[in-house]
Amino acid sequence: MAEALWRLRGGRVRLLTAVGDDADGRYLADVAPGLLLDGCVVKNARTPTYAAVLDGKGECQIGLGDMSLHSHITPAMVDNHREVLKQAPLVVFDGNIPESTMNHVMHLCNSMQKPVQCAYPSNGYKNILDGLNYIIKIIFISLQQDSWNELCLKTVSTARL
């Protein structure tokens, strides 16, 4: 997604993430010069990857991924790039980052009145309902079907309390 946005905006997109110093990390740095912010490359680590098998309807039947490197995306790392965040017209993050970092980003976006796009992994929506009170405006939330079902059930049961 970051590479596509980088291309659409003529290189005016920045990515705060954790990539390894492997072939995938080098590819991302080479294909989109200037996309990765300082401090994103983790030495002797593998870049997070994900592969999915889709059925004829486009529904994910199985997914395999290694997202462990996302644990390196900390609130302190976000704070190191606060100026970039201030200049961003939109902040996009996915649910594979640590929950503490997710809450920190949402808190900062709220204080800066920044719109946010949240893309959550298929393994659940984490604490999206708890985090909504931090956000001024969420413009888009991307969830897998099972996560939508779980979110809707929680919303209905919460509304009945």
Tab-separated table of C-alpha atoms in Angstrom:
chain	number	residue	atom	x	y	z
A	1	MET	CA	0.000	0.000	0.000
A	2	ALA	CA	2.782	2.438	0.914
A	3	GLU	CA	4.572	1.890	-2.384
A	4	ALA	CA	1.353	2.450	-4.358
A	5	LEU	CA	0.612	5.669	-2.450
A	6	TRP	CA	4.242	6.746	-2.933
A	7	ARG	CA	3.845	6.329	-6.702
A	8	LEU	CA	0.449	8.061	-6.832
A	9	ARG	CA	1.735	11.044	-4.853
A	10	GLY	CA	4.973	11.434	-6.804
A	11	GLY	CA	7.203	10.254	-3.964
A	12	ARG	CA	5.528	12.418	-1.316
A	13	VAL	CA	4.722	9.530	1.058
A	14	ARG	CA	6.807	8.371	4.013
A	15	LEU	CA	6.727	4.961	5.675
A	16	LEU	CA	7.523	4.330	9.321
A	17	THR	CA	7.937	0.579	9.628
A	18	ALA	CA	10.443	-2.130	10.459
A	19	VAL	CA	12.163	-3.962	7.620
A	20	GLY	CA	15.060	-6.363	7.699
A	21	ASP	CA	18.387	-5.840	6.016
A	22	ASP	CA	17.432	-8.705	3.690
A	23	ALA	CA	16.509	-8.792	-0.012
A	24	ASP	CA	12.877	-7.763	0.648
A	25	GLY	CA	13.931	-4.774	2.752
A	26	ARG	CA	16.487	-3.688	0.147
A	27	TYR	CA	13.865	-4.071	-2.595
A	28	LEU	CA	11.471	-1.736	-0.793
A	29	ALA	CA	14.220	0.841	-0.244
A	30	ASP	CA	15.325	0.607	-3.895
A	31	VAL	CA	11.902	0.584	-5.579
A	32	ALA	CA	10.682	3.680	-3.700
A	33	PRO	CA	13.643	5.931	-2.823
A	34	GLY	CA	12.903	8.165	0.162
A	35	LEU	CA	9.856	6.148	1.258
A	36	LEU	CA	11.450	4.573	4.337
A	37	LEU	CA	12.144	6.883	7.267
A	38	ASP	CA	15.421	6.748	9.192
A	39	GLY	CA	15.637	3.914	11.680
A	40	CYS	CA	13.357	1.510	9.805
A	41	VAL	CA	16.008	-1.071	8.879
A	42	VAL	CA	16.681	-3.677	11.564
A	43	LYS	CA	20.067	-5.403	11.282
A	44	ASN	CA	20.160	-9.204	10.939
A	45	ALA	CA	16.369	-9.395	10.650
A	46	ARG	CA	13.817	-10.594	8.093
A	47	THR	CA	11.320	-8.206	6.528
A	48	PRO	CA	7.730	-9.095	7.495
A	49	THR	CA	5.964	-11.116	4.813
A	50	TYR	CA	2.477	-12.492	4.259
A	51	ALA	CA	1.032	-14.907	1.719
A	52	ALA	CA	-2.651	-15.718	1.270
A	53	VAL	CA	-4.586	-18.386	-0.609
A	54	LEU	CA	-7.887	-17.027	-1.937
A	55	ASP	CA	-10.896	-18.992	-3.130
A	56	GLY	CA	-12.868	-18.266	-6.312
A	57	LYS	CA	-14.836	-15.535	-4.506
A	58	GLY	CA	-11.679	-13.784	-3.367
A	59	GLU	CA	-12.100	-14.863	0.264
A	60	CYS	CA	-8.943	-15.731	2.159
A	61	GLN	CA	-8.853	-19.446	2.924
A	62	ILE	CA	-5.452	-19.530	4.584
A	63	GLY	CA	-2.798	-16.972	5.312
A	64	LEU	CA	0.771	-17.389	6.451
A	65	GLY	CA	2.876	-14.555	7.696
A	66	ASP	CA	5.838	-13.544	9.767
A	67	MET	CA	5.064	-10.172	11.316
A	68	SER	CA	7.311	-10.443	14.379
A	69	LEU	CA	9.558	-7.575	13.269
A	70	HIS	CA	6.647	-5.168	13.753
A	71	SER	CA	7.420	-5.337	17.484
A	72	HIS	CA	10.274	-2.918	16.681
A	73	ILE	CA	7.726	-0.208	15.818
A	74	THR	CA	7.480	1.457	19.218
A	75	PRO	CA	5.971	4.697	20.542
A	76	ALA	CA	9.541	6.033	20.843
A	77	MET	CA	10.139	5.300	17.159
A	78	VAL	CA	6.936	7.190	16.313
A	79	ASP	CA	8.038	10.111	18.494
A	80	ASN	CA	11.338	10.294	16.584
A	81	HIS	CA	9.301	11.149	13.480
A	82	ARG	CA	6.669	13.418	14.995
A	83	GLU	CA	7.419	16.242	12.525
A	84	VAL	CA	6.716	13.939	9.581
A	85	LEU	CA	3.461	12.935	11.259
A	86	LYS	CA	2.502	16.604	11.730
A	87	GLN	CA	2.975	17.283	8.008
A	88	ALA	CA	1.009	14.227	6.860
A	89	PRO	CA	-2.463	14.877	5.438
A	90	LEU	CA	-3.436	11.298	6.392
A	91	VAL	CA	-1.998	8.652	8.726
A	92	VAL	CA	-2.344	4.981	7.780
A	93	PHE	CA	-1.413	2.090	10.050
A	94	ASP	CA	-2.135	-1.597	10.277
A	95	GLY	CA	-3.044	-3.761	13.208
A	96	ASN	CA	0.175	-5.754	13.168
A	97	ILE	CA	1.972	-3.054	15.146
A	98	PRO	CA	2.086	-3.390	18.941
A	99	GLU	CA	-1.061	-2.260	20.719
A	100	SER	CA	0.876	0.354	22.713
A	101	THR	CA	2.142	1.874	19.457
A	102	MET	CA	-1.336	1.774	17.927
A	103	ASN	CA	-2.797	3.631	20.914
A	104	HIS	CA	0.074	6.150	20.836
A	105	VAL	CA	-0.457	6.871	17.133
A	106	MET	CA	-4.206	7.287	17.641
A	107	HIS	CA	-3.613	9.633	20.586
A	108	LEU	CA	-1.174	11.751	18.541
A	109	CYS	CA	-3.541	11.842	15.564
A	110	ASN	CA	-6.341	12.956	17.847
A	111	SER	CA	-4.240	15.782	19.275
A	112	MET	CA	-3.181	16.834	15.743
A	113	GLN	CA	-6.709	16.375	14.349
A	114	LYS	CA	-5.394	13.999	11.670
A	115	PRO	CA	-7.615	11.588	9.744
A	116	VAL	CA	-6.598	7.951	10.167
A	117	GLN	CA	-6.955	4.818	8.101
A	118	CYS	CA	-6.768	1.600	10.113
A	119	ALA	CA	-6.106	-1.656	8.284
A	120	TYR	CA	-6.580	-4.520	10.705
A	121	PRO	CA	-5.237	-8.039	10.227
A	122	SER	CA	-7.512	-11.018	9.744
A	123	ASN	CA	-6.669	-12.333	13.212
A	124	GLY	CA	-9.061	-9.856	14.781
A	125	TYR	CA	-9.693	-6.203	15.321
A	126	LYS	CA	-7.690	-5.994	18.558
A	127	ASN	CA	-9.110	-3.168	20.654
A	128	ILE	CA	-10.562	-1.037	17.899
A	129	LEU	CA	-13.669	-0.142	19.904
A	130	ASP	CA	-11.560	0.923	22.873
A	131	GLY	CA	-9.354	3.022	20.596
A	132	LEU	CA	-12.164	4.864	18.847
A	133	ASN	CA	-12.453	7.398	21.662
A	134	TYR	CA	-8.964	8.675	20.741
A	135	ILE	CA	-9.713	9.438	17.131
A	136	ILE	CA	-11.191	12.611	15.708
A	137	LYS	CA	-11.962	11.007	12.361
A	138	ILE	CA	-11.438	7.496	11.025
A	139	ILE	CA	-11.985	7.588	7.298
A	140	PHE	CA	-11.609	3.906	6.553
A	141	ILE	CA	-11.259	0.652	8.450
A	142	SER	CA	-10.252	-2.431	6.508
A	143	LEU	CA	-11.229	-5.738	8.105
A	144	GLN	CA	-11.473	-9.325	6.916
A	145	GLN	CA	-15.013	-10.787	6.927
A	146	ASP	CA	-14.481	-12.759	10.152
A	147	SER	CA	-13.236	-9.626	11.911
A	148	TRP	CA	-16.255	-7.630	10.702
A	149	ASN	CA	-18.548	-10.341	12.047
A	150	GLU	CA	-16.770	-10.298	15.413
A	151	LEU	CA	-16.805	-6.488	15.552
A	152	CYS	CA	-20.526	-6.335	14.712
A	153	LEU	CA	-21.378	-8.943	17.346
A	154	LYS	CA	-19.381	-7.045	19.977
A	155	THR	CA	-21.004	-3.762	18.953
A	156	VAL	CA	-24.509	-5.248	19.210
A	157	SER	CA	-23.843	-6.849	22.596
A	158	THR	CA	-22.227	-3.645	23.906
A	159	ALA	CA	-25.198	-1.577	22.716
A	160	ARG	CA	-27.578	-3.808	24.673
A	161	LEU	CA	-25.791	-3.236	28.001
